Amino acid sequence: MAVSSAGIPQHWRTIKERYRLLGAHCERCGSNYFPPRNVCPRCRRRGKMAQVEFSGKGKVYSYTVVNASSKAFEQYMPYVVALVELDEGPRVLSQIVDCKPEEVKIGMEVEACFRKIFEQEDGGIISYGFKFRPSDGSWACRETGQRSS
Amino acid sequence: MAFGIVGYGVYIPRWRIKIEEIAKVWGHDPDSYKKGLGVEEKAVPSMDEDATTIAVESARNALKRSKEVKPGEVGAIYVGSESHPYAVKPTAATVAEAIGLTPNITAADTEFACKAATAAMQACLGLTKGGYMKYGISIGADTAQSAPGDALEYTAAAGGAAYVIGGGEGVIAEVEGTHSYTQDVPDFWRRDGAQYPKHAGRFTGEPAYFEHVINCSRALFEKLGTSAKDYDYAVFHQPNAKFPLRAAKALGFDEEKVLPGLIVSKVGNTYSGSSLLGLAAVLDVAREGDRILMTSYGSGAGSDSFSFRVTGSVEQKRRLSPPVSYYVERREYIDYSTYARYQRLLKG
C-alpha cells in the first residue's frame, strides 16, 4: 500500500545535517552557518565555503514552552522549543529534552542528542535528528578504575 | 596481534518506574515480584527514543573511547535488537549515517532475541581478524516490549551498548576465545506483526536459559582449558537478578565475581543490551590482566560465550565517555500513567 510521499524528498535531502549537525564554514571570514549555505552572505563571491560538523555544545539563547501544538507534536506537550546558540556561533531551533519545562533557563548549557523528531502517520517514515538536553559533565570527575571490594 | 574490544559505550534513558508502581495498577504483591526477580526498577524510554536513537547514543560514546579509529577504517556496523523501529528498513544504516561512517561500509540488523549483538560481535571479530577490514562495530539496543499486566512488564526495559571490535595496540580487552551453543527451544517468541512477545512461563528456566548459558560457558572452558577460578569477573545475560547468580553458582563462580556486572536490579532487562551493558560495567572497573567471562542468552535459543583478557589500555580509554554507573544514577521516577503515555498504551 502506498503512503503519501509528501515530505520524503526534503527529509532525505537534510538527513546529514539533521543527524550530525553538519553546517557550513566560510574559510575566508571564519563565519559558521546552520543550516548550511552555499554562499557566504558576508563574503559573497569571494567567500569559500566548506562543510563543518559542529560539536553539539551550546547555550539556550531563548525558549518557549509549547502548550498548544500542531497535531504531530501533541504527544510531547508541554514541551520546550529553544533557540540554542552553538559554541561555534550559529543559532538553531530545537526541542529541549530530558528535563522539565520549569528546569530550562536562558544561558543553560546544553548538548546535542539523537532523537525522533517526527513520525509520519499510517506507517510512514520516521524522521530522526538532533535535539538538545542539559549538559552534564559530572561523570568526568568520577573516580573510575577502583574495584568495589 | 591481539584482537578484541577497541572501545565501548553505553546509553540508558533517564526515566524509571518502580516495581511497586506497576504492581499497584494490577493488584499484584510488589514484594513477591521484587524478591522473585531481584529487580527494583526499570528504565523507560522517552516517546522520542527508540532502538535506533539508543544505538546512536551508545555508538557515539563508544567512538569517543576509540580515538585512533578513523571513519574510513570501520568496515561493518551491526545493530542487534528485538525492537527495530522498522520491520523493513535497516536501523544499522541510520546509525552509520548518524555517526558519520557512510557510505563505504556494510550494515545489517541482526536478530536472535537478546543475543543478536553478541552474535554480531563474533562476526566483527571474524571480519577484522580475517583481514577484511580494520574495525567493525556491534551494537545491542532495545526498547523492550511487554503486554500490560504480564510478568514481563516488571522487567522489560530500554538501554544499549556499542562495541568497536578490531586489532592492535588500542585493544582494551583481547578475545581469548568464543563459543556458541544453539538449539530450537520455544521459550519466548513474538510472531510477525504481533505487538507483544509471548513466553512459556517456567519453561524459560531449565531447558532454555540454564541449559544454554551453563553448557556454552562450560564448552568455552573446555576449549581454552580454563575454569571459573581463572576468571576475575563473570557476566551473564540478566533477564532478572536470580538467573545469572544461579548460573554463576552452577559454574563455580563466587557472587563477588558476578555482582560488578549485574545491573538488572536498577535498570531492568534491556534485552539485546543486557549482557553487553553488564560487560561495560565490568570494563569500567577492571584492571590490566583481569580475565572476564561473558555469556549472552537469546531465546529460541542460544548463547555466545567470550573469554576476555583486559589490557593496560583500558585505564585511559574508559575516562573518555560516561561509565554505566553514570547512566544508572541519572534517573527520574515516573508514575504508571506517565509510563502508559510514554509507552503509547493510551489511545486518544
Tab-separated table of C-alpha atoms in Angstrom:
chain	number	residue	atom	x	y	z
A	1	MET	CA	0.000	0.000	0.000
A	2	ALA	CA	1.389	3.366	-0.958
A	3	VAL	CA	1.554	6.059	1.714
A	4	SER	CA	1.910	9.741	0.967
A	5	SER	CA	5.418	10.554	-0.160
A	6	ALA	CA	4.911	14.182	0.864
A	7	GLY	CA	7.961	15.443	2.667
A	8	ILE	CA	10.143	12.425	1.866
A	9	PRO	CA	12.464	14.236	-0.601
A	10	GLN	CA	13.008	17.096	1.878
A	11	HIS	CA	13.555	14.619	4.712
A	12	TRP	CA	16.135	12.753	2.629
A	13	ARG	CA	17.962	15.889	1.473
A	14	THR	CA	18.509	17.105	5.041
A	15	ILE	CA	19.457	13.781	6.666
A	16	LYS	CA	23.166	14.547	7.035
A	17	GLU	CA	22.679	17.986	8.574
A	18	ARG	CA	19.976	16.771	10.976
A	19	TYR	CA	21.804	13.598	12.039
A	20	ARG	CA	25.232	15.120	12.515
A	21	LEU	CA	24.702	18.889	12.862
A	22	LEU	CA	26.610	19.451	9.640
A	23	GLY	CA	26.863	23.136	8.750
A	24	ALA	CA	28.930	25.427	6.573
A	25	HIS	CA	32.127	27.313	7.414
A	26	CYS	CA	33.476	30.220	5.381
A	27	GLU	CA	37.219	29.751	5.153
A	28	ARG	CA	37.664	33.425	4.217
A	29	CYS	CA	35.882	35.208	7.091
A	30	GLY	CA	35.511	32.332	9.548
A	31	SER	CA	31.704	32.563	9.827
A	32	ASN	CA	29.696	29.408	10.564
A	33	TYR	CA	26.192	28.704	9.281
A	34	PHE	CA	23.424	26.285	10.157
A	35	PRO	CA	21.577	25.155	8.166
A	36	PRO	CA	24.480	25.045	5.713
A	37	ARG	CA	24.630	27.695	2.978
A	38	ASN	CA	26.279	27.538	-0.420
A	39	VAL	CA	27.321	31.204	-0.436
A	40	CYS	CA	28.717	33.247	2.473
A	41	PRO	CA	26.406	36.298	2.749
A	42	ARG	CA	29.330	38.398	4.055
A	43	CYS	CA	31.976	37.495	1.503
A	44	ARG	CA	29.660	36.760	-1.429
A	45	ARG	CA	31.672	35.602	-4.433
A	46	ARG	CA	34.993	35.951	-2.588
A	47	GLY	CA	33.929	33.526	0.153
A	48	LYS	CA	34.974	29.870	0.268
A	49	MET	CA	32.504	27.539	1.942
A	50	ALA	CA	33.426	24.191	3.498
A	51	GLN	CA	31.364	21.583	5.351
A	52	VAL	CA	31.828	21.519	9.129
A	53	GLU	CA	30.491	19.184	11.847
A	54	PHE	CA	29.553	21.241	14.902
A	55	SER	CA	30.439	19.996	18.406
A	56	GLY	CA	26.822	19.934	19.542
A	57	LYS	CA	27.638	22.076	22.576
A	58	GLY	CA	25.838	25.349	23.152
A	59	LYS	CA	23.668	27.525	25.405
A	60	VAL	CA	19.946	28.292	25.492
A	61	TYR	CA	19.627	31.737	23.857
A	62	SER	CA	15.870	31.880	24.347
A	63	TYR	CA	12.994	29.428	24.689
A	64	THR	CA	9.264	28.962	24.900
A	65	VAL	CA	7.028	26.285	26.421
A	66	VAL	CA	4.549	24.895	23.920
A	67	ASN	CA	1.136	24.143	25.434
A	68	ALA	CA	-0.845	24.171	22.198
A	69	SER	CA	0.947	22.408	19.389
A	70	SER	CA	0.211	21.156	15.927
A	71	LYS	CA	-1.241	17.620	15.865
A	72	ALA	CA	2.077	15.981	15.004
A	73	PHE	CA	3.688	17.099	18.278
A	74	GLU	CA	0.692	16.879	20.647
A	75	GLN	CA	2.112	13.750	22.262
A	76	TYR	CA	5.071	15.733	23.641
A	77	MET	CA	3.068	18.557	25.291
A	78	PRO	CA	4.034	20.533	27.234
A	79	TYR	CA	7.445	20.730	25.572
A	80	VAL	CA	10.235	23.263	25.265
A	81	VAL	CA	11.405	24.741	21.984
A	82	ALA	CA	14.587	26.786	22.252
A	83	LEU	CA	16.966	28.824	20.174
A	84	VAL	CA	20.280	27.213	21.007
A	85	GLU	CA	23.425	29.218	20.346
A	86	LEU	CA	26.115	26.748	19.368
A	87	ASP	CA	29.674	27.256	20.674
A	88	GLU	CA	30.632	27.789	17.016
A	89	GLY	CA	28.149	30.674	16.655
A	90	PRO	CA	25.020	29.651	14.733
A	91	ARG	CA	21.645	29.641	16.493
A	92	VAL	CA	19.500	26.588	15.862
A	93	LEU	CA	15.874	25.896	16.721
A	94	SER	CA	15.382	22.690	18.674
A	95	GLN	CA	13.341	20.873	21.272
A	96	ILE	CA	14.995	20.606	24.727
A	97	VAL	CA	14.558	17.102	26.176
A	98	ASP	CA	15.424	15.099	29.309
A	99	CYS	CA	14.266	17.903	31.603
A	100	LYS	CA	11.037	19.520	32.777
A	101	PRO	CA	9.903	22.838	31.212
A	102	GLU	CA	10.476	24.651	34.543
A	103	GLU	CA	14.103	23.475	34.618
A	104	VAL	CA	15.033	25.281	31.379
A	105	LYS	CA	16.809	28.640	31.827
A	106	ILE	CA	18.272	31.171	29.401
A	107	GLY	CA	22.041	30.643	29.310
A	108	MET	CA	21.744	26.976	30.354
A	109	GLU	CA	24.454	24.784	28.829
A	110	VAL	CA	23.074	22.108	26.529
A	111	GLU	CA	24.427	19.333	24.299
A	112	ALA	CA	23.049	17.698	21.180
A	113	CYS	CA	21.476	14.239	21.384
A	114	PHE	CA	19.860	11.977	18.770
A	115	ARG	CA	16.069	11.607	18.878
A	116	LYS	CA	12.966	11.005	16.820
A	117	ILE	CA	11.735	14.378	15.533
A	118	PHE	CA	8.599	13.418	13.665
A	119	GLU	CA	6.720	10.287	12.609
A	120	GLN	CA	4.511	10.235	9.532
A	121	GLU	CA	1.042	8.790	10.099
A	122	ASP	CA	-0.168	5.485	8.634
A	123	GLY	CA	3.133	3.612	8.719
A	124	GLY	CA	5.126	6.385	7.072
A	125	ILE	CA	8.734	7.265	7.726
A	126	ILE	CA	10.390	8.301	10.988
A	127	SER	CA	12.472	11.489	10.838
A	128	TYR	CA	15.424	11.397	13.208
A	129	GLY	CA	17.747	14.236	14.111
A	130	PHE	CA	19.334	16.355	16.808
A	131	LYS	CA	17.570	17.729	19.844
A	132	PHE	CA	19.296	19.216	22.886
A	133	ARG	CA	19.461	18.106	26.513
A	134	PRO	CA	21.053	19.786	29.561
A	135	SER	CA	24.849	19.287	29.557
A	136	ASP	CA	26.119	17.029	32.293
A	137	GLY	CA	29.850	16.575	32.601
A	138	SER	CA	29.607	15.233	36.167
A	139	TRP	CA	30.722	11.751	35.100
A	140	ALA	CA	34.149	13.057	34.025
A	141	CYS	CA	35.115	13.828	37.653
A	142	ARG	CA	34.293	10.341	38.836
A	143	GLU	CA	36.962	8.067	40.169
A	144	THR	CA	36.887	5.010	37.944
A	145	GLY	CA	39.213	2.052	37.858
A	146	GLN	CA	38.545	1.223	41.504
A	147	ARG	CA	37.442	-2.211	42.499
A	148	SER	CA	34.275	-2.219	44.556
A	149	SER	CA	35.788	-4.559	47.158
B	1	MET	CA	48.388	-9.122	17.032
B	2	ALA	CA	45.703	-9.064	19.719
B	3	PHE	CA	42.064	-8.795	18.575
B	4	GLY	CA	39.098	-7.798	20.695
B	5	ILE	CA	37.358	-4.725	22.076
B	6	VAL	CA	38.890	-1.407	20.983
B	7	GLY	CA	36.205	0.824	22.515
B	8	TYR	CA	32.811	0.568	24.206
B	9	GLY	CA	29.979	2.942	25.007
B	10	VAL	CA	26.592	2.714	26.669
B	11	TYR	CA	23.289	4.563	26.939
B	12	ILE	CA	20.299	4.199	29.270
B	13	PRO	CA	17.244	6.512	29.088
B	14	ARG	CA	16.588	8.828	32.025
B	15	TRP	CA	13.148	7.646	33.162
B	16	ARG	CA	12.498	4.876	35.723
B	17	ILE	CA	9.400	3.132	37.031
B	18	LYS	CA	9.447	1.203	40.299
B	19	ILE	CA	8.115	-2.339	40.691
B	20	GLU	CA	5.684	-1.053	43.366
B	21	GLU	CA	4.138	1.392	40.890
B	22	ILE	CA	3.441	-1.354	38.318
B	23	ALA	CA	2.174	-3.822	40.965
B	24	LYS	CA	-0.244	-1.207	42.342
B	25	VAL	CA	-2.012	-0.941	38.986
B	26	TRP	CA	-2.543	-4.692	38.565
B	27	GLY	CA	-3.228	-5.594	42.195
B	28	HIS	CA	-0.095	-7.744	42.417
B	29	ASP	CA	2.029	-8.167	45.542
B	30	PRO	CA	5.094	-5.968	44.879
B	31	ASP	CA	7.319	-7.754	47.402
B	32	SER	CA	6.857	-11.145	45.778
B	33	TYR	CA	7.889	-9.673	42.391
B	34	LYS	CA	10.818	-7.739	43.865
B	35	LYS	CA	12.020	-10.823	45.729
B	36	GLY	CA	11.282	-13.239	42.908
B	37	LEU	CA	13.032	-11.169	40.242
B	38	GLY	CA	15.617	-9.303	42.322
B	39	VAL	CA	14.619	-6.163	40.401
B	40	GLU	CA	13.647	-2.827	41.992
B	41	GLU	CA	13.003	-0.586	38.971
B	42	LYS	CA	13.404	-0.431	35.202
B	43	ALA	CA	14.493	2.141	32.625
B	44	VAL	CA	11.781	3.611	30.384
B	45	PRO	CA	12.447	5.453	27.099
B	46	SER	CA	11.039	8.880	26.254
B	47	MET	CA	8.471	8.999	23.458
B	48	ASP	CA	11.149	10.257	21.062
B	49	GLU	CA	13.572	7.425	21.870
B	50	ASP	CA	13.694	4.011	20.206
B	51	ALA	CA	16.271	1.288	19.482
B	52	THR	CA	17.800	3.496	16.760
B	53	THR	CA	18.331	6.557	18.966
B	54	ILE	CA	19.690	4.381	21.802
B	55	ALA	CA	22.071	2.677	19.331
B	56	VAL	CA	23.315	6.066	18.075
B	57	GLU	CA	23.969	7.394	21.606
B	58	SER	CA	25.827	4.179	22.559
B	59	ALA	CA	27.872	4.217	19.346
B	60	ARG	CA	28.865	7.861	19.822
B	61	ASN	CA	30.052	7.038	23.348
B	62	ALA	CA	31.995	4.023	22.019
B	63	LEU	CA	33.726	6.128	19.335
B	64	LYS	CA	34.805	8.660	21.990
B	65	ARG	CA	36.745	5.779	23.544
B	66	SER	CA	38.220	4.781	20.155
B	67	LYS	CA	40.096	7.940	19.142
B	68	GLU	CA	42.520	6.003	16.928
B	69	VAL	CA	39.662	4.751	14.729
B	70	LYS	CA	39.208	6.806	11.560
B	71	PRO	CA	35.813	6.767	9.776
B	72	GLY	CA	37.179	5.021	6.646
B	73	GLU	CA	38.593	2.188	8.755
B	74	VAL	CA	35.246	0.901	10.059
B	75	GLY	CA	34.053	-1.674	7.525
B	76	ALA	CA	30.959	-3.061	9.237
B	77	ILE	CA	28.174	-1.987	11.558
B	78	TYR	CA	25.569	-4.343	13.004
B	79	VAL	CA	22.663	-3.499	15.277
B	80	GLY	CA	21.099	-6.323	17.272
B	81	SER	CA	17.605	-5.652	18.627
B	82	GLU	CA	14.140	-7.088	19.246
B	83	SER	CA	12.642	-3.637	18.743
B	84	HIS	CA	13.951	-2.367	15.412
B	85	PRO	CA	11.602	0.564	14.606
B	86	TYR	CA	11.066	-0.711	11.062
B	87	ALA	CA	10.320	-4.302	10.010
B	88	VAL	CA	11.910	-3.397	6.664
B	89	LYS	CA	14.492	-0.573	6.661
B	90	PRO	CA	17.741	-1.125	8.500
B	91	THR	CA	18.440	0.505	11.851
B	92	ALA	CA	22.160	-0.008	11.131
B	93	ALA	CA	22.096	2.303	8.069
B	94	THR	CA	20.585	5.153	10.125
B	95	VAL	CA	23.147	4.599	12.889
B	96	ALA	CA	26.033	4.501	10.369
B	97	GLU	CA	24.805	7.789	8.875
B	98	ALA	CA	24.435	9.421	12.298
B	99	ILE	CA	27.976	8.538	13.360
B	100	GLY	CA	29.486	9.544	10.021
B	101	LEU	CA	30.598	6.140	8.713
B	102	THR	CA	28.728	6.076	5.387
B	103	PRO	CA	28.909	5.179	2.528
B	104	ASN	CA	31.788	2.661	2.293
B	105	ILE	CA	30.551	0.254	4.950
B	106	THR	CA	28.449	-2.897	5.202
B	107	ALA	CA	25.486	-2.567	7.579
B	108	ALA	CA	22.850	-5.008	8.784
B	109	ASP	CA	20.367	-5.564	11.585
B	110	THR	CA	20.702	-8.827	13.456
B	111	GLU	CA	18.038	-10.744	15.349
B	112	PHE	CA	18.332	-13.540	17.889
B	113	ALA	CA	16.173	-12.392	20.805
B	114	CYS	CA	18.576	-10.985	23.413
B	115	LYS	CA	21.842	-12.260	21.907
B	116	ALA	CA	21.678	-10.596	18.467
B	117	ALA	CA	24.550	-8.237	19.273
B	118	THR	CA	26.949	-10.837	20.711
B	119	ALA	CA	26.458	-12.841	17.501
B	120	ALA	CA	27.385	-9.642	15.622
B	121	MET	CA	30.481	-9.246	17.827
B	122	GLN	CA	31.623	-12.666	16.630
B	123	ALA	CA	31.026	-11.576	13.015
B	124	CYS	CA	33.104	-8.415	13.571
B	125	LEU	CA	35.846	-10.481	15.175
B	126	GLY	CA	35.963	-12.801	12.150
B	127	LEU	CA	35.958	-9.943	9.624
B	128	THR	CA	38.713	-7.990	11.382
B	129	LYS	CA	40.898	-10.956	12.330
B	130	GLY	CA	40.475	-12.322	8.811
B	131	GLY	CA	41.878	-9.065	7.445
B	132	TYR	CA	38.760	-7.973	5.542
B	133	MET	CA	38.567	-4.690	7.456
B	134	LYS	CA	40.312	-2.884	10.284
B	135	TYR	CA	37.333	-2.318	12.593
B	136	GLY	CA	33.710	-3.390	12.961
B	137	ILE	CA	31.001	-2.120	15.300
B	138	SER	CA	28.387	-4.230	17.044
B	139	ILE	CA	25.538	-2.602	18.966
B	140	GLY	CA	22.825	-4.112	21.146
B	141	ALA	CA	19.892	-1.741	21.757
B	142	ASP	CA	16.306	-2.318	22.775
B	143	THR	CA	13.132	-0.681	23.958
B	144	ALA	CA	11.732	-3.977	25.185
B	145	GLN	CA	8.053	-4.722	24.687
B	146	SER	CA	5.753	-6.358	27.213
B	147	ALA	CA	1.993	-6.756	27.354
B	148	PRO	CA	0.421	-4.613	30.120
B	149	GLY	CA	-0.128	-6.742	33.233
B	150	ASP	CA	2.176	-9.545	32.020
B	151	ALA	CA	5.051	-10.615	34.310
B	152	LEU	CA	7.423	-9.279	31.634
B	153	GLU	CA	6.174	-5.752	32.299
B	154	TYR	CA	8.158	-5.698	35.569
B	155	THR	CA	11.484	-6.052	33.778
B	156	ALA	CA	11.177	-5.155	30.047
B	157	ALA	CA	13.416	-2.075	29.856
B	158	ALA	CA	15.381	0.179	27.496
B	159	GLY	CA	19.117	0.646	27.025
B	160	GLY	CA	22.032	-0.260	24.826
B	161	ALA	CA	25.762	-0.782	24.440
B	162	ALA	CA	28.116	-0.486	21.471
B	163	TYR	CA	31.451	-2.206	20.914
B	164	VAL	CA	34.185	-1.309	18.436
B	165	ILE	CA	35.972	-4.546	17.516
B	166	GLY	CA	39.406	-4.765	15.929
B	167	GLY	CA	43.086	-5.438	16.494
B	168	GLY	CA	46.255	-3.631	17.513
B	169	GLU	CA	47.646	-1.707	20.452
B	170	GLY	CA	44.339	0.019	21.149
B	171	VAL	CA	42.655	-3.236	22.204
B	172	ILE	CA	41.377	-2.886	25.778
B	173	ALA	CA	40.079	-6.456	26.129
B	174	GLU	CA	41.520	-9.225	23.994
B	175	VAL	CA	39.187	-12.050	22.972
B	176	GLU	CA	40.938	-15.265	24.031
B	177	GLY	CA	38.188	-17.432	22.619
B	178	THR	CA	34.493	-17.626	21.861
B	179	HIS	CA	31.955	-20.444	21.693
B	180	SER	CA	28.280	-20.675	20.760
B	181	TYR	CA	25.545	-23.143	21.713
B	182	THR	CA	22.224	-23.213	19.828
B	183	GLN	CA	19.069	-25.377	19.848
B	184	ASP	CA	15.427	-24.895	18.801
B	185	VAL	CA	13.604	-24.103	22.063
B	186	PRO	CA	10.133	-22.456	22.196
B	187	ASP	CA	10.648	-20.453	25.417
B	188	PHE	CA	9.869	-16.893	24.260
B	189	TRP	CA	8.717	-15.559	20.914
B	190	ARG	CA	6.905	-12.808	19.047
B	191	ARG	CA	5.096	-13.702	15.827
B	192	ASP	CA	5.451	-11.389	12.824
B	193	GLY	CA	3.064	-8.444	13.245
B	194	ALA	CA	2.325	-9.219	16.906
B	195	GLN	CA	2.725	-6.261	19.260
B	196	TYR	CA	3.906	-8.157	22.338
B	197	PRO	CA	6.003	-11.276	22.888
B	198	LYS	CA	4.687	-14.459	24.473
B	199	HIS	CA	6.580	-16.794	26.767
B	200	ALA	CA	6.276	-20.279	28.160
B	201	GLY	CA	6.413	-19.237	31.837
B	202	ARG	CA	8.593	-21.522	33.974
B	203	PHE	CA	9.810	-23.242	30.809
B	204	THR	CA	12.145	-20.243	30.299
B	205	GLY	CA	14.451	-21.500	33.094
B	206	GLU	CA	15.841	-25.040	32.926
B	207	PRO	CA	15.562	-26.116	29.258
B	208	ALA	CA	16.171	-22.607	27.986
B	209	TYR	CA	18.349	-20.125	29.945
B	210	PHE	CA	20.298	-22.534	32.192
B	211	GLU	CA	20.783	-25.254	29.564
B	212	HIS	CA	22.374	-22.774	27.135
B	213	VAL	CA	24.215	-20.374	29.444
B	214	ILE	CA	25.829	-23.113	31.526
B	215	ASN	CA	26.700	-25.500	28.694
B	216	CYS	CA	28.023	-22.751	26.422
B	217	SER	CA	30.283	-21.413	29.199
B	218	ARG	CA	31.490	-24.938	30.016
B	219	ALA	CA	32.272	-25.662	26.363
B	220	LEU	CA	34.371	-22.483	26.187
B	221	PHE	CA	36.196	-23.502	29.402
B	222	GLU	CA	36.969	-26.839	27.760
B	223	LYS	CA	38.225	-25.192	24.555
B	224	LEU	CA	40.575	-22.893	26.475
B	225	GLY	CA	41.469	-25.237	29.341
B	226	THR	CA	40.083	-22.759	31.875
B	227	SER	CA	37.622	-22.906	34.762
B	228	ALA	CA	35.760	-20.400	36.937
B	229	LYS	CA	38.794	-19.874	39.174
B	230	ASP	CA	40.777	-18.438	36.212
B	231	TYR	CA	38.353	-15.504	35.850
B	232	ASP	CA	38.107	-12.283	37.862
B	233	TYR	CA	34.629	-11.409	36.578
B	234	ALA	CA	31.664	-13.227	35.047
B	235	VAL	CA	28.852	-11.542	33.121
B	236	PHE	CA	25.682	-13.321	32.037
B	237	HIS	CA	22.501	-12.286	30.268
B	238	GLN	CA	20.372	-10.816	33.052
B	239	PRO	CA	16.593	-11.093	32.491
B	240	ASN	CA	16.370	-10.814	36.298
B	241	ALA	CA	18.928	-10.937	39.111
B	242	LYS	CA	18.223	-14.555	40.073
B	243	PHE	CA	19.061	-16.391	36.819
B	244	PRO	CA	22.640	-15.081	36.360
B	245	LEU	CA	23.509	-15.746	40.016
B	246	ARG	CA	22.196	-19.320	39.776
B	247	ALA	CA	24.085	-19.960	36.529
B	248	ALA	CA	27.239	-18.499	38.110
B	249	LYS	CA	26.921	-20.818	41.105
B	250	ALA	CA	26.487	-23.850	38.860
B	251	LEU	CA	29.670	-22.882	37.005
B	252	GLY	CA	31.639	-22.384	40.224
B	253	PHE	CA	31.757	-18.566	40.383
B	254	ASP	CA	31.533	-16.698	43.689
B	255	GLU	CA	28.894	-13.972	43.817
B	256	GLU	CA	31.621	-11.288	44.123
B	257	LYS	CA	32.746	-12.018	40.556
B	258	VAL	CA	29.220	-11.529	39.195
B	259	LEU	CA	27.935	-8.521	41.174
B	260	PRO	CA	30.080	-5.799	39.453
B	261	GLY	CA	28.417	-6.638	36.121
B	262	LEU	CA	24.924	-7.252	37.496
B	263	ILE	CA	22.930	-4.077	36.820
B	264	VAL	CA	19.465	-5.540	36.152
B	265	SER	CA	18.193	-4.607	39.675
B	266	LYS	CA	18.377	-0.881	38.877
B	267	VAL	CA	17.825	-0.864	35.108
B	268	GLY	CA	15.674	-3.875	34.250
B	269	ASN	CA	16.186	-6.291	31.365
B	270	THR	CA	17.490	-4.312	28.395
B	271	TYR	CA	17.207	-7.415	26.154
B	272	SER	CA	19.892	-7.069	23.427
B	273	GLY	CA	21.723	-4.566	25.637
B	274	SER	CA	21.631	-6.772	28.748
B	275	SER	CA	24.880	-8.791	28.817
B	276	LEU	CA	26.734	-6.031	26.909
B	277	LEU	CA	25.781	-3.384	29.494
B	278	GLY	CA	26.953	-5.815	32.185
B	279	LEU	CA	30.274	-6.261	30.364
B	280	ALA	CA	30.639	-2.466	30.085
B	281	ALA	CA	30.082	-2.100	33.852
B	282	VAL	CA	32.937	-4.580	34.393
B	283	LEU	CA	35.228	-2.810	31.879
B	284	ASP	CA	34.536	0.395	33.878
B	285	VAL	CA	36.355	-1.129	36.881
B	286	ALA	CA	38.612	-3.928	35.523
B	287	ARG	CA	42.421	-3.770	35.620
B	288	GLU	CA	45.169	-4.927	33.312
B	289	GLY	CA	45.439	-8.712	33.293
B	290	ASP	CA	41.907	-9.345	34.593
B	291	ARG	CA	40.016	-12.100	32.808
B	292	ILE	CA	36.286	-11.814	32.109
B	293	LEU	CA	33.799	-14.497	31.058
B	294	MET	CA	30.731	-13.165	29.267
B	295	THR	CA	27.863	-15.402	28.184
B	296	SER	CA	24.814	-13.962	26.478
B	297	TYR	CA	21.470	-15.693	26.054
B	298	GLY	CA	18.848	-15.311	23.372
B	299	SER	CA	15.517	-17.098	23.500
B	300	GLY	CA	14.752	-19.542	20.794
B	301	ALA	CA	17.507	-20.410	21.955
B	302	GLY	CA	21.246	-19.870	22.106
B	303	SER	CA	24.234	-18.494	23.969
B	304	ASP	CA	27.531	-16.902	22.925
B	305	SER	CA	30.423	-17.113	25.382
B	306	PHE	CA	33.552	-14.955	25.275
B	307	SER	CA	36.749	-15.083	27.282
B	308	PHE	CA	38.390	-11.636	27.561
B	309	ARG	CA	41.755	-10.576	28.942
B	310	VAL	CA	41.889	-6.872	29.891
B	311	THR	CA	44.914	-4.853	28.701
B	312	GLY	CA	46.584	-1.727	30.110
B	313	SER	CA	44.851	0.493	27.509
B	314	VAL	CA	41.569	0.280	29.432
B	315	GLU	CA	42.667	2.784	32.117
B	316	GLN	CA	42.967	5.859	29.893
B	317	LYS	CA	40.237	4.924	27.396
B	318	ARG	CA	37.424	4.422	29.886
B	319	ARG	CA	37.741	8.040	31.065
B	320	LEU	CA	36.676	9.291	27.643
B	321	SER	CA	32.929	8.659	27.911
B	322	PRO	CA	30.357	8.122	30.690
B	323	PRO	CA	30.526	4.894	32.742
B	324	VAL	CA	27.483	2.645	33.215
B	325	SER	CA	27.132	3.926	36.812
B	326	TYR	CA	26.547	7.474	35.496
B	327	TYR	CA	23.548	6.340	33.471
B	328	VAL	CA	22.264	4.084	36.277
B	329	GLU	CA	22.251	7.048	38.664
B	330	ARG	CA	20.937	9.588	36.119
B	331	ARG	CA	17.293	8.837	36.766
B	332	GLU	CA	13.908	10.371	37.359
B	333	TYR	CA	10.899	8.363	38.517
B	334	ILE	CA	7.587	8.401	36.677
B	335	ASP	CA	4.189	7.037	37.705
B	336	TYR	CA	2.238	4.403	35.775
B	337	SER	CA	0.042	6.923	33.956
B	338	THR	CA	3.101	8.751	32.596
B	339	TYR	CA	4.651	5.361	31.784
B	340	ALA	CA	1.480	4.356	29.917
B	341	ARG	CA	1.690	7.584	27.906
B	342	TYR	CA	5.406	7.117	27.140
B	343	GLN	CA	4.765	3.508	26.068
B	344	ARG	CA	1.794	4.659	23.982
B	345	LEU	CA	-0.584	2.356	25.837
B	346	LEU	CA	-3.244	5.090	25.800
B	347	LYS	CA	-5.066	5.715	22.560
B	348	GLY	CA	-6.533	9.203	22.110
